[in-house]
Every structure is written in C-alpha cells, then in structure tokens.
PDB file of N, CA and C in Angstrom:
ATOM      1  N   MET I   1     128.062 146.302 274.121  1.00 53.00           N
ATOM      2  CA  MET I   1     127.739 147.260 275.159  1.00 53.00           C
ATOM      3  C   MET I   1     128.907 147.426 276.122  1.00 53.00           C
ATOM      4  N   ALA I   2     129.583 146.320 276.460  1.00 55.00           N
ATOM      5  CA  ALA I   2     130.697 146.400 277.403  1.00 55.00           C
ATOM      6  C   ALA I   2     131.834 147.234 276.830  1.00 55.00           C
ATOM      7  N   ASN I   3     132.106 147.076 275.536  1.00 64.00           N
ATOM      8  CA  ASN I   3     133.159 147.879 274.913  1.00 64.00           C
ATOM      9  C   ASN I   3     132.800 149.349 274.942  1.00 64.00           C
ATOM     10  N   HIS I   4     131.550 149.663 274.743  1.00 62.00           N
ATOM     11  CA  HIS I   4     131.119 151.055 274.767  1.00 62.00           C
ATOM     12  C   HIS I   4     131.291 151.650 276.165  1.00 62.00           C
ATOM     13  N   LEU I   5     130.907 150.899 277.203  1.00 62.00           N
ATOM     14  CA  LEU I   5     131.058 151.396 278.569  1.00 62.00           C
ATOM     15  C   LEU I   5     132.523 151.571 278.934  1.00 62.00           C
ATOM     16  N   ARG I   6     133.380 150.667 278.485  1.00 62.00           N
ATOM     17  CA  ARG I   6     134.802 150.786 278.760  1.00 62.00           C
ATOM     18  C   ARG I   6     135.362 152.038 278.089  1.00 62.00           C
ATOM     19  N   PHE I   7     134.885 152.340 276.879  1.00 62.00           N
ATOM     20  CA  PHE I   7     135.342 153.535 276.171  1.00 62.00           C
ATOM     21  C   PHE I   7     134.850 154.793 276.877  1.00 62.00           C
ATOM     22  N   VAL I   8     133.587 154.815 277.286  1.00 63.00           N
ATOM     23  CA  VAL I   8     133.027 155.987 277.948  1.00 63.00           C
ATOM     24  C   VAL I   8     133.716 156.203 279.291  1.00 63.00           C
ATOM     25  N   GLY I   9     134.084 155.135 279.967  1.00 68.00           N
ATOM     26  CA  GLY I   9     134.747 155.255 281.258  1.00 68.00           C
ATOM     27  C   GLY I   9     136.116 155.891 281.168  1.00 68.00           C
ATOM     28  N   ARG I  10     136.747 155.828 280.004  1.00 72.00           N
ATOM     29  CA  ARG I  10     138.075 156.415 279.823  1.00 72.00           C
ATOM     30  C   ARG I  10     138.048 157.636 278.917  1.00 72.00           C
ATOM     31  N   THR I  11     136.910 158.249 278.772  1.00 79.00           N
ATOM     32  CA  THR I  11     136.793 159.439 277.948  1.00 79.00           C
ATOM     33  C   THR I  11     136.999 160.674 278.810  1.00 79.00           C
ATOM     34  N   VAL I  12     137.829 161.589 278.316  1.00 82.00           N
ATOM     35  CA  VAL I  12     138.104 162.830 279.037  1.00 82.00           C
ATOM     36  C   VAL I  12     137.665 163.984 278.143  1.00 82.00           C
ATOM     37  N   MET I  13     136.875 164.858 278.701  1.00 82.00           N
ATOM     38  CA  MET I  13     136.395 166.014 277.953  1.00 82.00           C
ATOM     39  C   MET I  13     137.382 167.164 278.124  1.00 82.00           C
ATOM     40  N   VAL I  14     137.730 167.814 277.014  1.00 85.00           N
ATOM     41  CA  VAL I  14     138.631 168.957 277.047  1.00 85.00           C
ATOM     42  C   VAL I  14     137.777 170.214 277.102  1.00 85.00           C
ATOM     43  N   GLN I  15     138.014 171.018 278.128  1.00 83.00           N
ATOM     44  CA  GLN I  15     137.214 172.225 278.309  1.00 83.00           C
ATOM     45  C   GLN I  15     138.058 173.451 278.005  1.00 83.00           C
ATOM     46  N   SER I  16     137.571 174.285 277.134  1.00 85.00           N
ATOM     47  CA  SER I  16     138.168 175.573 276.746  1.00 85.00           C
ATOM     48  C   SER I  16     139.663 175.465 276.469  1.00 85.00           C
ATOM     49  N   GLY I  17     140.039 174.473 275.690  1.00 84.00           N
ATOM     50  CA  GLY I  17     141.426 174.338 275.251  1.00 84.00           C
ATOM     51  C   GLY I  17     142.396 173.860 276.319  1.00 84.00           C
ATOM     52  N   GLY I  18     141.928 173.323 277.408  1.00 85.00           N
ATOM     53  CA  GLY I  18     142.810 172.846 278.467  1.00 85.00           C
ATOM     54  C   GLY I  18     143.300 171.441 278.196  1.00 85.00           C
ATOM     55  N   VAL I  19     144.103 171.280 277.161  1.00 90.00           N
ATOM     56  CA  VAL I  19     144.569 169.957 276.750  1.00 90.00           C
ATOM     57  C   VAL I  19     145.504 169.370 277.802  1.00 90.00           C
ATOM     58  N   GLU I  20     146.368 170.204 278.399  1.00 91.00           N
ATOM     59  CA  GLU I  20     147.324 169.699 279.385  1.00 91.00           C
ATOM     60  C   GLU I  20     146.592 169.132 280.598  1.00 91.00           C
ATOM     61  N   ALA I  21     145.566 169.823 281.060  1.00 89.00           N
ATOM     62  CA  ALA I  21     144.802 169.339 282.212  1.00 89.00           C
ATOM     63  C   ALA I  21     144.081 168.034 281.867  1.00 89.00           C
ATOM     64  N   ALA I  22     143.501 167.960 280.669  1.00 89.00           N
ATOM     65  CA  ALA I  22     142.809 166.744 280.246  1.00 89.00           C
ATOM     66  C   ALA I  22     143.794 165.589 280.110  1.00 89.00           C
ATOM     67  N   TYR I  23     144.991 165.881 279.628  1.00 89.00           N
ATOM     68  CA  TYR I  23     146.021 164.848 279.500  1.00 89.00           C
ATOM     69  C   TYR I  23     146.423 164.327 280.871  1.00 89.00           C
ATOM     70  N   GLY I  24     146.535 165.211 281.837  1.00 90.00           N
ATOM     71  CA  GLY I  24     146.855 164.791 283.203  1.00 90.00           C
ATOM     72  C   GLY I  24     145.765 163.924 283.793  1.00 90.00           C
ATOM     73  N   VAL I  25     144.503 164.284 283.553  1.00 88.00           N
ATOM     74  CA  VAL I  25     143.381 163.493 284.048  1.00 88.00           C
ATOM     75  C   VAL I  25     143.391 162.111 283.407  1.00 88.00           C
ATOM     76  N   LEU I  26     143.643 162.055 282.109  1.00 87.00           N
ATOM     77  CA  LEU I  26     143.682 160.775 281.402  1.00 87.00           C
ATOM     78  C   LEU I  26     144.823 159.904 281.927  1.00 87.00           C
ATOM     79  N   ASN I  27     145.994 160.495 282.130  1.00 88.00           N
ATOM     80  CA  ASN I  27     147.120 159.723 282.666  1.00 88.00           C
ATOM     81  C   ASN I  27     146.805 159.184 284.052  1.00 88.00           C
ATOM     82  N   ARG I  28     146.138 159.978 284.871  1.00 88.00           N
ATOM     83  CA  ARG I  28     145.782 159.528 286.219  1.00 88.00           C
ATOM     84  C   ARG I  28     144.785 158.368 286.148  1.00 88.00           C
ATOM     85  N   MET I  29     143.813 158.470 285.235  1.00 87.00           N
ATOM     86  CA  MET I  29     142.830 157.392 285.082  1.00 87.00           C
ATOM     87  C   MET I  29     143.507 156.100 284.625  1.00 87.00           C
ATOM     88  N   LEU I  30     144.417 156.211 283.653  1.00 86.00           N
ATOM     89  CA  LEU I  30     145.108 155.032 283.146  1.00 86.00           C
ATOM     90  C   LEU I  30     146.033 154.432 284.200  1.00 86.00           C
ATOM     91  N   ALA I  31     146.645 155.278 285.028  1.00 87.00           N
ATOM     92  CA  ALA I  31     147.505 154.768 286.097  1.00 87.00           C
ATOM     93  C   ALA I  31     146.680 154.018 287.131  1.00 87.00           C
ATOM     94  N   GLN I  32     145.486 154.521 287.454  1.00 86.00           N
ATOM     95  CA  GLN I  32     144.629 153.836 288.415  1.00 86.00           C
ATOM     96  C   GLN I  32     144.152 152.496 287.873  1.00 86.00           C
ATOM     97  N   ASP I  33     143.929 152.417 286.568  1.00 84.00           N
ATOM     98  CA  ASP I  33     143.511 151.157 285.953  1.00 84.00           C
ATOM     99  C   ASP I  33     144.670 150.185 285.778  1.00 84.00           C
ATOM    100  N   GLY I  34     145.905 150.679 285.871  1.00 85.00           N
ATOM    101  CA  GLY I  34     147.074 149.829 285.720  1.00 85.00           C
ATOM    102  C   GLY I  34     147.465 149.585 284.282  1.00 85.00           C
ATOM    103  N   VAL I  35     146.986 150.410 283.369  1.00 85.00           N
ATOM    104  CA  VAL I  35     147.277 150.203 281.949  1.00 85.00           C
ATOM    105  C   VAL I  35     148.744 150.477 281.656  1.00 85.00           C
ATOM    106  N   ALA I  36     149.275 151.578 282.186  1.00 83.00           N
ATOM    107  CA  ALA I  36     150.669 151.934 281.918  1.00 83.00           C
ATOM    108  C   ALA I  36     151.612 150.880 282.478  1.00 83.00           C
ATOM    109  N   GLU I  37     151.322 150.393 283.668  1.00 87.00           N
ATOM    110  CA  GLU I  37     152.182 149.371 284.273  1.00 87.00           C
ATOM    111  C   GLU I  37     152.126 148.070 283.475  1.00 87.00           C
ATOM    112  N   ALA I  38     150.947 147.706 282.990  1.00 88.00           N
ATOM    113  CA  ALA I  38     150.822 146.485 282.184  1.00 88.00           C
ATOM    114  C   ALA I  38     151.596 146.614 280.875  1.00 88.00           C
ATOM    115  N   LEU I  39     151.551 147.796 280.270  1.00 86.00           N
ATOM    116  CA  LEU I  39     152.321 148.014 279.042  1.00 86.00           C
ATOM    117  C   LEU I  39     153.815 147.925 279.314  1.00 86.00           C
ATOM    118  N   ARG I  40     154.251 148.531 280.406  1.00 88.00           N
ATOM    119  CA  ARG I  40     155.665 148.482 280.761  1.00 88.00           C
ATOM    120  C   ARG I  40     156.105 147.049 281.027  1.00 88.00           C
ATOM    121  N   ARG I  41     155.238 146.287 281.693  1.00 89.00           N
ATOM    122  CA  ARG I  41     155.568 144.911 282.020  1.00 89.00           C
ATOM    123  C   ARG I  41     155.602 144.029 280.779  1.00 89.00           C
ATOM    124  N   SER I  42     154.735 144.293 279.820  1.00 89.00           N
ATOM    125  CA  SER I  42     154.677 143.439 278.630  1.00 89.00           C
ATOM    126  C   SER I  42     155.715 143.820 277.584  1.00 89.00           C
ATOM    127  N   ARG I  43     156.478 144.855 277.840  1.00 92.00           N
ATOM    128  CA  ARG I  43     157.496 145.273 276.877  1.00 92.00           C
ATOM    129  C   ARG I  43     158.595 144.217 276.741  1.00 92.00           C
ATOM    130  N   TYR I  44     158.937 143.562 277.854  1.00 93.00           N
ATOM    131  CA  TYR I  44     159.970 142.540 277.861  1.00 93.00           C
ATOM    132  C   TYR I  44     159.384 141.232 278.371  1.00 93.00           C
ATOM    133  N   TYR I  45     160.035 140.156 278.032  1.00 94.00           N
ATOM    134  CA  TYR I  45     159.595 138.840 278.469  1.00 94.00           C
ATOM    135  C   TYR I  45     159.797 138.708 279.977  1.00 94.00           C
ATOM    136  N   GLU I  46     158.794 138.163 280.635  1.00 93.00           N
ATOM    137  CA  GLU I  46     158.890 137.920 282.065  1.00 93.00           C
ATOM    138  C   GLU I  46     158.885 136.412 282.287  1.00 93.00           C
ATOM    139  N   LYS I  47     159.917 135.935 282.943  1.00 95.00           N
ATOM    140  CA  LYS I  47     160.015 134.502 283.189  1.00 95.00           C
ATOM    141  C   LYS I  47     158.846 134.057 284.055  1.00 95.00           C
ATOM    142  N   PRO I  48     158.360 132.834 283.846  1.00 96.00           N
ATOM    143  CA  PRO I  48     157.214 132.356 284.625  1.00 96.00           C
ATOM    144  C   PRO I  48     157.440 132.369 286.128  1.00 96.00           C
ATOM    145  N   SER I  49     158.655 132.067 286.565  1.00 97.00           N
ATOM    146  CA  SER I  49     158.920 132.074 288.007  1.00 97.00           C
ATOM    147  C   SER I  49     158.826 133.495 288.565  1.00 97.00           C
ATOM    148  N   ARG I  50     159.338 134.461 287.828  1.00 96.00           N
ATOM    149  CA  ARG I  50     159.256 135.856 288.282  1.00 96.00           C
ATOM    150  C   ARG I  50     157.823 136.346 288.243  1.00 96.00           C
ATOM    151  N   ALA I  51     157.048 135.898 287.241  1.00 94.00           N
ATOM    152  CA  ALA I  51     155.631 136.292 287.164  1.00 94.00           C
ATOM    153  C   ALA I  51     154.862 135.738 288.365  1.00 94.00           C
ATOM    154  N   ARG I  52     155.154 134.481 288.754  1.00 97.00           N
ATOM    155  CA  ARG I  52     154.508 133.903 289.930  1.00 97.00           C
ATOM    156  C   ARG I  52     154.868 134.680 291.189  1.00 97.00           C
ATOM    157  N   ARG I  53     156.146 135.026 291.334  1.00 97.00           N
ATOM    158  CA  ARG I  53     156.575 135.794 292.504  1.00 97.00           C
ATOM    159  C   ARG I  53     155.905 137.161 292.541  1.00 97.00           C
ATOM    160  N   ARG I  54     155.797 137.812 291.375  1.00 94.00           N
ATOM    161  CA  ARG I  54     155.164 139.133 291.308  1.00 94.00           C
ATOM    162  C   ARG I  54     153.693 139.040 291.655  1.00 94.00           C
ATOM    163  N   ARG I  55     153.002 138.037 291.103  1.00 95.00           N
ATOM    164  CA  ARG I  55     151.579 137.882 291.405  1.00 95.00           C
ATOM    165  C   ARG I  55     151.354 137.567 292.876  1.00 95.00           C
ATOM    166  N   ALA I  56     152.218 136.736 293.459  1.00 98.00           N
ATOM    167  CA  ALA I  56     152.098 136.420 294.883  1.00 98.00           C
ATOM    168  C   ALA I  56     152.344 137.660 295.730  1.00 98.00           C
ATOM    169  N   PHE I  57     153.333 138.471 295.357  1.00 97.00           N
ATOM    170  CA  PHE I  57     153.615 139.701 296.083  1.00 97.00           C
ATOM    171  C   PHE I  57     152.438 140.660 295.996  1.00 97.00           C
ATOM    172  N   GLU I  58     151.860 140.802 294.804  1.00 94.00           N
ATOM    173  CA  GLU I  58     150.717 141.706 294.635  1.00 94.00           C
ATOM    174  C   GLU I  58     149.516 141.226 295.442  1.00 94.00           C
ATOM    175  N   ALA I  59     149.312 139.917 295.506  1.00 97.00           N
ATOM    176  CA  ALA I  59     148.196 139.388 296.287  1.00 97.00           C
ATOM    177  C   ALA I  59     148.419 139.656 297.775  1.00 97.00           C
ATOM    178  N   CYS I  60     149.638 139.438 298.249  1.00 98.00           N
ATOM    179  CA  CYS I  60     149.944 139.718 299.658  1.00 98.00           C
ATOM    180  C   CYS I  60     149.786 141.200 299.956  1.00 98.00           C
ATOM    181  N   ARG I  61     150.188 142.028 299.030  1.00 96.00           N
ATOM    182  CA  ARG I  61     150.075 143.474 299.233  1.00 96.00           C
ATOM    183  C   ARG I  61     148.617 143.905 299.307  1.00 96.00           C
ATOM    184  N   ARG I  62     147.772 143.314 298.454  1.00 96.00           N
ATOM    185  CA  ARG I  62     146.336 143.622 298.492  1.00 96.00           C
ATOM    186  C   ARG I  62     145.735 143.229 299.833  1.00 96.00           C
ATOM    187  N   VAL I  63     146.087 142.033 300.322  1.00 97.00           N
ATOM    188  CA  VAL I  63     145.563 141.569 301.605  1.00 97.00           C
ATOM    189  C   VAL I  63     146.040 142.482 302.721  1.00 97.00           C
ATOM    190  N   TYR I  64     147.326 142.825 302.713  1.00 98.00           N
ATOM    191  CA  TYR I  64     147.882 143.683 303.755  1.00 98.00           C
ATOM    192  C   TYR I  64     147.213 145.054 303.742  1.00 98.00           C
ATOM    193  N   CYS I  65     147.077 145.649 302.554  1.00 96.00           N
ATOM    194  CA  CYS I  65     146.494 146.984 302.468  1.00 96.00           C
ATOM    195  C   CYS I  65     145.022 146.976 302.895  1.00 96.00           C
ATOM    196  N   SER I  66     144.280 145.954 302.523  1.00 96.00           N
ATOM    197  CA  SER I  66     142.878 145.911 302.925  1.00 96.00           C
ATOM    198  C   SER I  66     142.751 145.711 304.429  1.00 96.00           C
ATOM    199  N   GLU I  67     143.629 144.885 305.009  1.00 97.00           N
ATOM    200  CA  GLU I  67     143.599 144.666 306.457  1.00 97.00           C
ATOM    201  C   GLU I  67     143.970 145.944 307.209  1.00 97.00           C
ATOM    202  N   MET I  68     144.982 146.646 306.732  1.00 97.00           N
ATOM    203  CA  MET I  68     145.377 147.894 307.388  1.00 97.00           C
ATOM    204  C   MET I  68     144.287 148.947 307.247  1.00 97.00           C
ATOM    205  N   ALA I  69     143.635 149.016 306.102  1.00 96.00           N
ATOM    206  CA  ALA I  69     142.534 149.965 305.925  1.00 96.00           C
ATOM    207  C   ALA I  69     141.391 149.640 306.871  1.00 96.00           C
ATOM    208  N   ARG I  70     141.116 148.349 307.054  1.00 95.00           N
ATOM    209  CA  ARG I  70     140.071 147.940 307.988  1.00 95.00           C
ATOM    210  C   ARG I  70     140.427 148.333 309.411  1.00 95.00           C
ATOM    211  N   ARG I  71     141.677 148.134 309.803  1.00 93.00           N
ATOM    212  CA  ARG I  71     142.105 148.489 311.157  1.00 93.00           C
ATOM    213  C   ARG I  71     142.066 149.997 311.383  1.00 93.00           C
ATOM    214  N   ILE I  72     142.507 150.744 310.391  1.00 93.00           N
ATOM    215  CA  ILE I  72     142.493 152.209 310.520  1.00 93.00           C
ATOM    216  C   ILE I  72     141.067 152.717 310.607  1.00 93.00           C
ATOM    217  N   ALA I  73     140.180 152.157 309.796  1.00 92.00           N
ATOM    218  CA  ALA I  73     138.770 152.565 309.861  1.00 92.00           C
ATOM    219  C   ALA I  73     138.173 152.218 311.215  1.00 92.00           C
ATOM    220  N   PHE I  74     138.589 151.094 311.786  1.00 89.00           N
ATOM    221  CA  PHE I  74     138.090 150.707 313.097  1.00 89.00           C
ATOM    222  C   PHE I  74     138.548 151.696 314.170  1.00 89.00           C
ATOM    223  N   LEU I  75     139.791 152.098 314.113  1.00 86.00           N
ATOM    224  CA  LEU I  75     140.319 153.027 315.111  1.00 86.00           C
ATOM    225  C   LEU I  75     139.808 154.451 314.909  1.00 86.00           C
ATOM    226  N   ALA I  76     139.529 154.821 313.668  1.00 87.00           N
ATOM    227  CA  ALA I  76     139.141 156.195 313.370  1.00 87.00           C
ATOM    228  C   ALA I  76     137.636 156.408 313.417  1.00 87.00           C
ATOM    229  N   ARG I  77     136.868 155.376 313.764  1.00 86.00           N
ATOM    230  CA  ARG I  77     135.416 155.556 313.772  1.00 86.00           C
ATOM    231  C   ARG I  77     135.024 156.541 314.869  1.00 86.00           C
ATOM    232  N   THR I  78     133.959 157.254 314.650  1.00 81.00           N
ATOM    233  CA  THR I  78     133.556 158.316 315.578  1.00 81.00           C
ATOM    234  C   THR I  78     132.603 157.816 316.651  1.00 81.00           C
ATOM    235  N   THR I  79     132.045 156.633 316.497  1.00 82.00           N
ATOM    236  CA  THR I  79     131.038 156.155 317.446  1.00 82.00           C
ATOM    237  C   THR I  79     131.623 155.279 318.545  1.00 82.00           C
ATOM    238  N   ARG I  80     132.935 155.176 318.630  1.00 76.00           N
ATOM    239  CA  ARG I  80     133.481 154.281 319.652  1.00 76.00           C
ATOM    240  C   ARG I  80     133.435 154.943 321.026  1.00 76.00           C
ATOM    241  N   GLN I  81     133.365 154.097 322.036  1.00 77.00           N
ATOM    242  CA  GLN I  81     133.280 154.589 323.400  1.00 77.00           C
ATOM    243  C   GLN I  81     134.646 155.018 323.898  1.00 77.00           C
ATOM    244  N   ASP I  82     134.643 155.938 324.847  1.00 77.00           N
ATOM    245  CA  ASP I  82     135.896 156.392 325.429  1.00 77.00           C
ATOM    246  C   ASP I  82     136.472 155.265 326.293  1.00 77.00           C
ATOM    247  N   PRO I  83     137.715 154.845 326.044  1.00 76.00           N
ATOM    248  CA  PRO I  83     138.260 153.731 326.819  1.00 76.00           C
ATOM    249  C   PRO I  83     138.532 154.107 328.279  1.00 76.00           C
ATOM    250  N   TRP I  84     138.735 155.380 328.571  1.00 83.00           N
ATOM    251  CA  TRP I  84     138.999 155.834 329.924  1.00 83.00           C
ATOM    252  C   TRP I  84     137.990 156.913 330.308  1.00 83.00           C
ATOM    253  N   PRO I  85     136.763 156.526 330.649  1.00 81.00           N
ATOM    254  CA  PRO I  85     135.758 157.553 330.976  1.00 81.00           C
ATOM    255  C   PRO I  85     136.124 158.282 332.271  1.00 81.00           C
ATOM    256  N   GLY I  86     135.924 159.555 332.260  1.00 79.00           N
ATOM    257  CA  GLY I  86     136.164 160.364 333.449  1.00 79.00           C
ATOM    258  C   GLY I  86     137.584 160.867 333.591  1.00 79.00           C
ATOM    259  N   CYS I  87     138.453 160.558 332.672  1.00 72.00           N
ATOM    260  CA  CYS I  87     139.846 161.034 332.781  1.00 72.00           C
ATOM    261  C   CYS I  87     140.023 162.371 332.128  1.00 72.00           C
TER     262      CYS I  87
END
C-alpha cells in the first residue's frame, strides 16, 4: 500500500497534450522531495567527514528556517495589539 501511495503522490496527469507543463510540474514535485539533489549527490563518492558536515549544516539550516518562520508569523499576526495606542 505504501508503494502505491508513493506512486500516486508523484503521478502527473497530462491534459490536452500539455506534456511540457506536466514535465515542469513533475520536476517541481521531484525538486521539493529532494530526489534530484539526492541523485546528484550519489553520483560521486562523498567522504564521511564531508557527509557529516553536510548533514550538520542541513540540520542547522532547518532549525534556523523554522525559527525565522516562527518569528515572522509572530510579527505578521493580525490579532496583536497596537504597541503605541493613540499615536
């Protein structure tokens, strides 16, 4: 069942001969999943020390991006009170 869901999740329907548009959608889906980057990375041998550094960098980047998204959402919320009422 899991293999079937994974296949359905990456299926792109071609409408009225629009192969180029469907190809673009498929490439975007694969880029979001990281498939192309994983293929590029596995093309050559990656030393274990470099792999550790890359994984550590990616983990730090995930933490940083999630923290910044949280801060931006906090500042952009619509229900916050006016810090300077009456100005």
